[in-house]
mmCIF file of C-alpha atoms (C1' of nucleotides) in Angstrom:
data_model
loop_
_atom_site.group_PDB
_atom_site.id
_atom_site.type_symbol
_atom_site.label_atom_id
_atom_site.label_comp_id
_atom_site.label_asym_id
_atom_site.label_seq_id
_atom_site.Cartn_x
_atom_site.Cartn_y
_atom_site.Cartn_z
ATOM 1 C CA MET A 8 -83.347 123.436 119.146
ATOM 2 C CA GLU A 9 -85.756 124.906 121.906
ATOM 3 C CA LEU A 10 -87.695 123.278 124.707
ATOM 4 C CA SER A 11 -90.997 123.791 123.087
ATOM 5 C CA ASP A 12 -89.551 122.006 119.787
ATOM 6 C CA LEU A 13 -88.751 119.147 122.323
ATOM 7 C CA ARG A 14 -92.253 119.298 123.865
ATOM 8 C CA ILE A 15 -93.899 119.194 120.556
ATOM 9 C CA PHE A 16 -91.694 116.654 119.170
ATOM 10 C CA GLN A 17 -92.234 114.377 122.268
ATOM 11 C CA ALA A 18 -96.050 114.788 121.761
ATOM 12 C CA VAL A 19 -95.887 113.768 118.032
ATOM 13 C CA ALA A 20 -93.310 110.698 119.027
ATOM 14 C CA ARG A 21 -95.890 109.556 121.769
ATOM 15 C CA SER A 22 -99.165 110.139 119.637
ATOM 16 C CA GLN A 23 -98.010 108.961 116.338
ATOM 17 C CA SER A 24 -99.844 111.725 114.666
ATOM 18 C CA PHE A 25 -99.572 115.406 114.105
ATOM 19 C CA SER A 26 -103.370 116.023 114.573
ATOM 20 C CA LYS A 27 -103.460 114.416 117.987
ATOM 21 C CA ALA A 28 -100.001 116.278 119.102
ATOM 22 C CA ALA A 29 -101.471 119.303 118.196
ATOM 23 C CA GLU A 30 -104.996 118.414 120.225
ATOM 24 C CA ASN A 31 -103.083 117.310 123.182
ATOM 25 C CA LEU A 32 -100.708 120.474 123.225
ATOM 26 C CA GLY A 33 -103.702 123.130 122.177
ATOM 27 C CA TYR A 34 -102.316 123.822 118.828
ATOM 28 C CA VAL A 35 -103.525 123.485 115.328
ATOM 29 C CA GLN A 36 -102.332 120.608 113.051
ATOM 30 C CA PRO A 37 -100.432 123.018 110.663
ATOM 31 C CA ASN A 38 -98.472 124.464 113.723
ATOM 32 C CA VAL A 39 -97.461 121.000 114.687
ATOM 33 C CA THR A 40 -96.373 119.959 111.091
ATOM 34 C CA LEU A 41 -94.438 123.379 110.569
ATOM 35 C CA ARG A 42 -92.495 123.103 114.145
ATOM 36 C CA ILE A 43 -91.516 119.569 113.058
ATOM 37 C CA LYS A 44 -90.550 120.521 109.680
ATOM 38 C CA LYS A 45 -88.334 123.244 110.980
ATOM 39 C CA LEU A 46 -86.766 120.883 113.741
ATOM 40 C CA GLU A 47 -85.885 118.576 110.772
ATOM 41 C CA ASN A 48 -84.349 121.320 108.750
ATOM 42 C CA GLU A 49 -82.401 122.231 111.564
ATOM 43 C CA LEU A 50 -81.138 118.920 112.500
ATOM 44 C CA LYS A 51 -80.621 118.109 109.003
ATOM 45 C CA ILE A 52 -82.435 114.576 109.184
ATOM 46 C CA PRO A 53 -85.896 113.604 108.838
ATOM 47 C CA LEU A 54 -87.594 112.380 112.193
ATOM 48 C CA PHE A 55 -91.098 110.889 110.617
ATOM 49 C CA ARG A 56 -92.429 109.223 107.763
ATOM 50 C CA ARG A 57 -95.527 110.847 106.737
ATOM 51 C CA THR A 58 -98.592 108.828 105.665
ATOM 52 C CA ASN A 59 -102.147 109.699 105.276
ATOM 53 C CA ARG A 60 -103.070 107.613 108.621
ATOM 54 C CA GLY A 61 -100.713 109.941 110.871
ATOM 55 C CA VAL A 62 -96.885 109.484 111.008
ATOM 56 C CA GLU A 63 -94.061 106.911 111.649
ATOM 57 C CA THR A 64 -91.262 107.515 113.966
ATOM 58 C CA LEU A 65 -88.026 106.922 112.004
ATOM 59 C CA PRO A 66 -84.791 105.618 114.052
ATOM 60 C CA SER A 67 -83.603 109.377 114.450
ATOM 61 C CA ALA A 68 -86.842 110.208 116.103
ATOM 62 C CA LEU A 69 -86.426 107.243 118.565
ATOM 63 C CA THR A 70 -82.747 108.228 119.509
ATOM 64 C CA LEU A 71 -84.005 111.860 119.806
ATOM 65 C CA LEU A 72 -86.977 110.986 122.128
ATOM 66 C CA THR A 73 -84.846 109.130 124.526
ATOM 67 C CA TYR A 74 -83.111 112.327 125.203
ATOM 68 C CA ALA A 75 -86.105 114.839 124.681
ATOM 69 C CA ASP A 76 -87.611 112.706 127.776
ATOM 70 C CA ARG A 77 -84.743 113.163 129.727
ATOM 71 C CA ILE A 78 -84.323 116.984 129.225
ATOM 72 C CA LEU A 79 -87.892 117.639 129.601
ATOM 73 C CA SER A 80 -88.304 115.658 132.953
ATOM 74 C CA LEU A 81 -85.161 117.409 134.162
ATOM 75 C CA MET A 82 -87.026 120.466 133.245
ATOM 76 C CA ASP A 83 -90.166 119.597 135.316
ATOM 77 C CA GLU A 84 -88.032 118.237 138.121
ATOM 78 C CA ALA A 85 -86.180 121.447 138.298
ATOM 79 C CA GLU A 86 -89.539 123.662 138.113
ATOM 80 C CA GLU A 87 -90.993 121.277 140.939
ATOM 81 C CA LYS A 88 -87.969 122.145 142.957
ATOM 82 C CA LEU A 89 -87.818 126.246 142.834
ATOM 83 C CA THR A 90 -91.641 125.911 143.110
ATOM 84 C CA SER A 91 -91.089 124.583 146.501
ATOM 85 C CA GLN A 92 -88.592 126.875 147.771
ATOM 86 C CA ALA A 93 -90.204 130.387 146.454
ATOM 87 C CA LEU A 94 -90.322 133.427 148.566
ATOM 88 C CA LEU A 95 -94.014 134.879 148.686
ATOM 89 C CA SER A 96 -94.173 138.849 149.342
ATOM 90 C CA ILE A 97 -97.297 139.943 150.714
ATOM 91 C CA GLY A 98 -98.657 143.211 151.932
ATOM 92 C CA ALA A 99 -102.005 144.048 154.188
ATOM 93 C CA THR A 100 -102.775 146.697 156.259
ATOM 94 C CA PRO A 101 -101.836 146.245 160.078
ATOM 95 C CA ILE A 102 -105.317 145.227 161.080
ATOM 96 C CA LEU A 103 -105.890 142.876 158.213
ATOM 97 C CA SER A 104 -102.299 141.443 158.818
ATOM 98 C CA ALA A 105 -103.209 140.135 162.074
ATOM 99 C CA GLN A 106 -106.589 138.666 161.269
ATOM 100 C CA LEU A 107 -105.513 136.931 157.927
ATOM 101 C CA PHE A 108 -101.777 136.256 157.889
ATOM 102 C CA PRO A 109 -102.160 133.313 160.260
ATOM 103 C CA LYS A 110 -104.795 131.758 157.782
ATOM 104 C CA PHE A 111 -103.116 132.678 154.615
ATOM 105 C CA THR A 112 -99.680 130.947 155.806
ATOM 106 C CA GLN A 113 -101.445 127.892 156.727
ATOM 107 C CA GLY A 114 -103.230 127.946 153.577
ATOM 108 C CA VAL A 115 -99.819 127.876 151.449
ATOM 109 C CA HIS A 116 -98.037 125.825 153.282
ATOM 110 C CA LEU A 117 -100.636 123.220 153.090
ATOM 111 C CA HIS A 118 -99.808 123.144 149.231
ATOM 112 C CA PHE A 119 -96.129 124.492 149.330
ATOM 113 C CA PRO A 120 -94.676 123.252 152.203
ATOM 114 C CA LEU A 121 -91.223 125.102 151.844
ATOM 115 C CA VAL A 122 -92.244 128.238 150.476
ATOM 116 C CA LYS A 123 -91.308 131.162 152.724
ATOM 117 C CA ILE A 124 -93.907 134.158 153.216
ATOM 118 C CA GLU A 125 -92.951 137.556 154.219
ATOM 119 C CA LEU A 126 -95.447 139.983 155.353
ATOM 120 C CA LYS A 127 -95.255 143.939 154.996
ATOM 121 C CA THR A 128 -97.607 145.871 156.920
ATOM 122 C CA ASP A 129 -98.583 149.549 155.593
ATOM 123 C CA LYS A 130 -101.010 151.853 154.404
ATOM 124 C CA LYS A 131 -103.382 150.726 151.268
ATOM 125 C CA SER A 132 -101.765 153.237 149.012
ATOM 126 C CA GLN A 133 -98.302 152.200 149.898
ATOM 127 C CA LEU A 134 -99.476 148.701 149.412
ATOM 128 C CA TYR A 135 -100.898 149.320 145.914
ATOM 129 C CA LEU A 136 -97.570 151.433 145.074
ATOM 130 C CA ASP A 137 -95.532 148.326 146.092
ATOM 131 C CA LEU A 138 -97.554 146.081 144.066
ATOM 132 C CA LYS A 139 -97.638 148.035 140.800
ATOM 133 C CA GLN A 140 -93.466 147.895 141.366
ATOM 134 C CA ASN A 141 -93.241 144.267 141.964
ATOM 135 C CA LEU A 142 -92.025 144.801 145.512
ATOM 136 C CA LEU A 143 -94.641 142.593 146.511
ATOM 137 C CA ASP A 144 -96.743 139.497 145.068
ATOM 138 C CA GLY A 145 -100.227 140.069 146.540
ATOM 139 C CA ILE A 146 -102.144 142.455 148.917
ATOM 140 C CA PHE A 147 -104.949 142.006 150.900
ATOM 141 C CA VAL A 148 -106.985 144.999 150.880
ATOM 142 C CA ASN A 149 -110.748 145.779 151.607
ATOM 143 C CA GLU A 150 -112.185 147.358 148.665
ATOM 144 C CA ARG A 151 -115.412 147.538 146.324
ATOM 145 C CA THR A 152 -113.986 148.348 143.034
ATOM 146 C CA ILE A 153 -110.521 146.693 142.050
ATOM 147 C CA PRO A 154 -108.375 149.441 140.519
ATOM 148 C CA ASP A 155 -106.970 149.045 136.930
ATOM 149 C CA GLY A 156 -103.765 147.042 136.186
ATOM 150 C CA CYS A 157 -104.822 144.802 139.161
ATOM 151 C CA ILE A 158 -107.141 141.653 139.646
ATOM 152 C CA SER A 159 -108.472 140.279 142.468
ATOM 153 C CA ILE A 160 -107.862 136.361 142.404
ATOM 154 C CA PHE A 161 -110.077 135.647 145.481
ATOM 155 C CA SER A 162 -112.192 137.297 148.029
ATOM 156 C CA TYR A 163 -114.569 136.619 151.057
ATOM 157 C CA THR A 164 -117.021 138.487 153.347
ATOM 158 C CA GLU A 165 -115.910 139.045 156.830
ATOM 159 C CA LYS A 166 -118.720 139.891 159.307
ATOM 160 C CA LEU A 167 -118.254 142.894 161.792
ATOM 161 C CA PHE A 168 -119.399 143.091 165.332
ATOM 162 C CA LEU A 169 -119.622 145.949 167.715
ATOM 163 C CA VAL A 170 -117.427 144.710 170.686
ATOM 164 C CA SER A 171 -116.983 145.591 174.238
ATOM 165 C CA ALA A 172 -115.807 144.128 177.502
ATOM 166 C CA ARG A 173 -117.688 141.330 178.615
ATOM 167 C CA SER A 174 -116.705 141.998 182.449
ATOM 168 C CA VAL A 175 -117.498 145.787 182.417
ATOM 169 C CA PRO A 176 -121.076 147.210 182.723
ATOM 170 C CA ASP A 177 -122.694 148.875 179.879
ATOM 171 C CA SER A 178 -122.215 152.702 180.856
ATOM 172 C CA GLY A 179 -125.061 153.874 178.304
ATOM 173 C CA ASP A 180 -124.328 156.439 175.702
ATOM 174 C CA GLU A 181 -121.187 157.787 177.461
ATOM 175 C CA GLY A 182 -118.062 155.904 176.443
ATOM 176 C CA ILE A 183 -114.988 155.363 174.721
ATOM 177 C CA ALA A 184 -114.326 154.518 171.180
ATOM 178 C CA VAL A 185 -110.963 153.090 170.176
ATOM 179 C CA VAL A 186 -110.167 152.845 166.419
ATOM 180 C CA ASN A 187 -107.113 152.569 164.394
ATOM 181 C CA LYS A 188 -105.421 155.719 163.464
ATOM 182 C CA ASN A 189 -105.242 154.880 159.655
ATOM 183 C CA PRO A 190 -108.269 156.709 158.115
ATOM 184 C CA GLN A 191 -108.736 153.903 155.657
ATOM 185 C CA CYS A 192 -108.980 151.325 158.100
ATOM 186 C CA PRO A 193 -112.579 149.702 157.302
ATOM 187 C CA TYR A 194 -113.341 148.652 161.142
ATOM 188 C CA ARG A 195 -112.486 152.299 161.958
ATOM 189 C CA ASN A 196 -114.780 153.787 159.469
ATOM 190 C CA THR A 197 -117.635 151.469 160.015
ATOM 191 C CA LEU A 198 -117.443 152.152 164.071
ATOM 192 C CA LEU A 199 -117.585 155.908 163.047
ATOM 193 C CA ARG A 200 -120.356 155.388 160.537
ATOM 194 C CA TYR A 201 -122.240 153.593 163.601
ATOM 195 C CA LEU A 202 -121.795 156.083 166.136
ATOM 196 C CA ASP A 203 -122.712 158.834 163.650
ATOM 197 C CA ASN A 204 -125.913 157.126 162.740
ATOM 198 C CA LYS A 205 -126.709 156.591 166.593
ATOM 199 C CA MET A 206 -125.618 160.162 167.219
ATOM 200 C CA ASN A 207 -123.516 158.921 170.193
ATOM 201 C CA THR A 208 -121.186 161.087 172.092
ATOM 202 C CA VAL A 209 -117.951 159.307 172.299
ATOM 203 C CA ASP A 210 -114.329 159.920 173.272
ATOM 204 C CA ILE A 211 -112.481 158.397 170.221
ATOM 205 C CA ILE A 212 -109.079 157.064 171.117
ATOM 206 C CA GLU A 213 -106.963 156.315 168.165
ATOM 207 C CA TYR A 214 -104.051 153.483 167.965
ATOM 208 C CA ASP A 215 -101.445 152.787 165.522
ATOM 209 C CA THR A 216 -101.799 148.927 166.106
ATOM 210 C CA LEU A 217 -104.437 145.985 167.066
ATOM 211 C CA GLU A 218 -103.088 145.169 170.049
ATOM 212 C CA PRO A 219 -103.765 148.263 172.332
ATOM 213 C CA ILE A 220 -107.228 148.416 170.580
ATOM 214 C CA ILE A 221 -108.132 144.552 171.660
ATOM 215 C CA ARG A 222 -106.642 145.270 175.576
ATOM 216 C CA SER A 223 -108.645 148.445 175.660
ATOM 217 C CA VAL A 224 -111.616 146.801 174.879
ATOM 218 C CA GLU A 225 -111.141 143.722 177.083
ATOM 219 C CA SER A 226 -110.236 145.874 180.158
ATOM 220 C CA THR A 227 -112.004 149.138 179.779
ATOM 221 C CA ASN A 228 -115.368 150.143 178.876
ATOM 222 C CA ALA A 229 -114.113 150.831 175.295
ATOM 223 C CA VAL A 230 -115.884 149.971 172.322
ATOM 224 C CA THR A 231 -114.641 148.777 168.671
ATOM 225 C CA VAL A 232 -115.532 147.243 165.635
ATOM 226 C CA LEU A 233 -113.729 144.156 164.801
ATOM 227 C CA PRO A 234 -114.364 140.950 162.656
ATOM 228 C CA GLN A 235 -115.516 138.154 163.856
ATOM 229 C CA SER A 236 -112.076 135.912 163.819
ATOM 230 C CA LEU A 237 -110.657 138.702 166.235
ATOM 231 C CA VAL A 238 -113.437 138.577 168.910
ATOM 232 C CA THR A 239 -112.051 137.320 172.180
ATOM 233 C CA SER A 240 -113.336 135.190 175.066
ATOM 234 C CA LYS A 241 -113.150 138.350 177.271
ATOM 235 C CA MET A 242 -115.446 140.239 174.934
ATOM 236 C CA SER A 243 -119.030 140.453 174.301
ATOM 237 C CA LYS A 244 -120.371 141.037 170.695
ATOM 238 C CA VAL A 245 -123.303 142.852 169.304
ATOM 239 C CA SER A 246 -124.480 142.666 165.665
ATOM 240 C CA LEU A 247 -124.508 145.937 163.580
ATOM 241 C CA PRO A 248 -127.046 147.170 161.145
ATOM 242 C CA LYS A 249 -127.374 145.309 157.992
ATOM 243 C CA GLU A 250 -125.891 147.916 156.069
ATOM 244 C CA MET A 251 -122.349 147.670 157.892
ATOM 245 C CA ASN A 252 -122.610 144.286 159.354
ATOM 246 C CA SER A 253 -119.829 143.071 156.732
ATOM 247 C CA ILE A 254 -116.682 143.890 154.305
ATOM 248 C CA ILE A 255 -115.311 142.091 151.290
ATOM 249 C CA ILE A 256 -111.529 141.292 151.401
ATOM 250 C CA HIS A 257 -109.805 140.797 148.273
ATOM 251 C CA PHE A 258 -106.184 139.217 147.707
ATOM 252 C CA VAL A 259 -105.052 141.366 144.726
ATOM 253 C CA VAL A 260 -102.315 140.678 142.313
ATOM 254 C CA LYS A 261 -100.745 143.009 139.678
ATOM 255 C CA GLN A 262 -102.617 141.837 136.325
ATOM 256 C CA GLY A 263 -100.524 139.894 133.789
ATOM 257 C CA SER A 264 -97.290 139.724 135.907
ATOM 258 C CA ALA A 265 -96.133 137.618 138.810
ATOM 259 C CA LYS A 266 -92.650 138.111 139.925
ATOM 260 C CA ASN A 267 -91.888 134.692 138.180
ATOM 261 C CA LYS A 268 -92.918 131.434 137.252
ATOM 262 C CA THR A 269 -92.948 130.048 140.843
ATOM 263 C CA VAL A 270 -94.877 132.605 142.349
ATOM 264 C CA ARG A 271 -97.736 132.344 139.595
ATOM 265 C CA LYS A 272 -98.027 128.892 140.103
ATOM 266 C CA ILE A 273 -98.715 129.314 143.970
ATOM 267 C CA ILE A 274 -101.126 132.135 143.167
ATOM 268 C CA GLU A 275 -103.014 130.211 140.679
ATOM 269 C CA THR A 276 -103.147 127.132 143.400
ATOM 270 C CA LEU A 277 -104.446 129.717 145.797
ATOM 271 C CA SER A 278 -106.936 131.156 143.521
ATOM 272 C CA GLU A 279 -108.685 127.827 142.605
ATOM 273 C "C1'" DC B 16 -84.193 158.099 127.204
ATOM 274 C "C1'" DT B 17 -88.423 157.167 124.301
ATOM 275 C "C1'" DA B 18 -90.971 156.112 120.400
ATOM 276 C "C1'" DT B 19 -91.061 153.957 115.892
ATOM 277 C "C1'" DT B 20 -90.161 150.969 112.515
ATOM 278 C "C1'" DG B 21 -88.978 146.713 110.462
ATOM 279 C "C1'" DC B 22 -87.928 141.962 110.896
ATOM 280 C "C1'" DC B 23 -88.564 137.196 112.543
ATOM 281 C "C1'" DC B 24 -90.903 133.764 115.044
ATOM 282 C "C1'" DT B 25 -95.079 131.606 116.276
ATOM 283 C "C1'" DC B 26 -99.477 131.313 115.812
ATOM 284 C "C1'" DT B 27 -103.819 130.827 113.351
ATOM 285 C "C1'" DT B 28 -107.528 130.373 109.524
ATOM 286 C "C1'" DA B 29 -108.400 128.132 105.234
ATOM 287 C "C1'" DT B 30 -108.005 125.042 101.860
ATOM 288 C "C1'" DA B 31 -105.863 121.540 98.818
ATOM 289 C "C1'" DG B 32 -104.315 116.732 98.252
ATOM 290 C "C1'" DC B 33 -103.688 111.849 99.444
ATOM 291 C "C1'" DC B 34 -105.630 107.339 100.122
ATOM 292 C "C1'" DA B 35 -108.007 103.260 102.764
ATOM 293 C "C1'" DT C 2 -116.116 110.234 102.555
ATOM 294 C "C1'" DG C 3 -113.484 110.899 106.767
ATOM 295 C "C1'" DG C 4 -109.104 111.288 108.438
ATOM 296 C "C1'" DC C 5 -105.045 112.657 107.971
ATOM 297 C "C1'" DT C 6 -100.611 115.838 106.359
ATOM 298 C "C1'" DA C 7 -98.983 120.260 103.393
ATOM 299 C "C1'" DT C 8 -99.376 124.770 101.942
ATOM 300 C "C1'" DA C 9 -100.675 129.597 101.726
ATOM 301 C "C1'" DA C 10 -101.538 133.850 103.767
ATOM 302 C "C1'" DG C 11 -102.002 136.935 107.490
ATOM 303 C "C1'" DA C 12 -102.340 138.370 112.611
ATOM 304 C "C1'" DG C 13 -99.687 139.608 116.669
ATOM 305 C "C1'" DG C 14 -96.171 139.671 119.643
ATOM 306 C "C1'" DG C 15 -90.917 140.146 120.701
ATOM 307 C "C1'" DC C 16 -87.120 142.389 119.564
ATOM 308 C "C1'" DA C 17 -83.089 145.178 117.697
ATOM 309 C "C1'" DA C 18 -82.116 149.206 114.832
ATOM 310 C "C1'" DT C 19 -82.783 153.884 114.390
ATOM 311 C "C1'" DA C 20 -84.605 158.685 114.837
ATOM 312 C "C1'" DG C 21 -85.744 162.501 117.562
#
DNA sequence: CTATTGCCCTCTTATAGCCA
DNA sequence: TGGCTATAAGAGGGCAATAG
């Protein structure tokens, strides 16, 4: 006897009909008929009396139903408990992490207060590798097309701005641009494209992390490109040309597999 | 270790039969 | 005739055994 047998049995006992039980469970009627027949053979006792208006529960079915209700409700309870204590492993590039992680954590905790979230920051190529090896449950990436074997379960557009210090006067074409070292960083690439279009001569300083980029912009005449959410009160922002003023961020998971049922449930909730 | 094969199980569609 | 269950046949996926 398996749990799915009990679920089918419970549905038949409740609805007093193979057809209605099938409809409720998303099966077709012959399948329910066969599964009940198999269960009766296995238990060596008839559970239902068939009529041409449905089925009637026999005393044996009423006995089994009390156990089925208890077993299935315990299963549901266990699943609920485990869901609330899951560990979600998320990956993102350093800059995307700083920008998205607080918001993402808040969103998850709204639905699953006990879920633990761990964040890995790395290069995009390494994040995809980890995702494929099931070391991560999902990754935040800036992408035009999602690679085979992965799916984007939600995405949003982030507005980008050219930012500089509010208190430092504009020094004209001569200046410093601060960017992330990672050649895959979307903000770095947008800034370089912008400067290239403008044919500006600037010194480019590269940093590993977001913090020194922000500090440089706030306190020197350096410029950079940042998303709206990272622009601070010490910065002034300028709109970028239409073709480069936004990027799309996807939350990508490996197709057809989440580490377990629990993580899958969280991901399904997030994608709604 | 990997690919192939065969078996079993669960599911479906199509259809037969029963009876109020 | 409509609403129901029963049966047959076949598709598809999982899994263990086997061959290379």
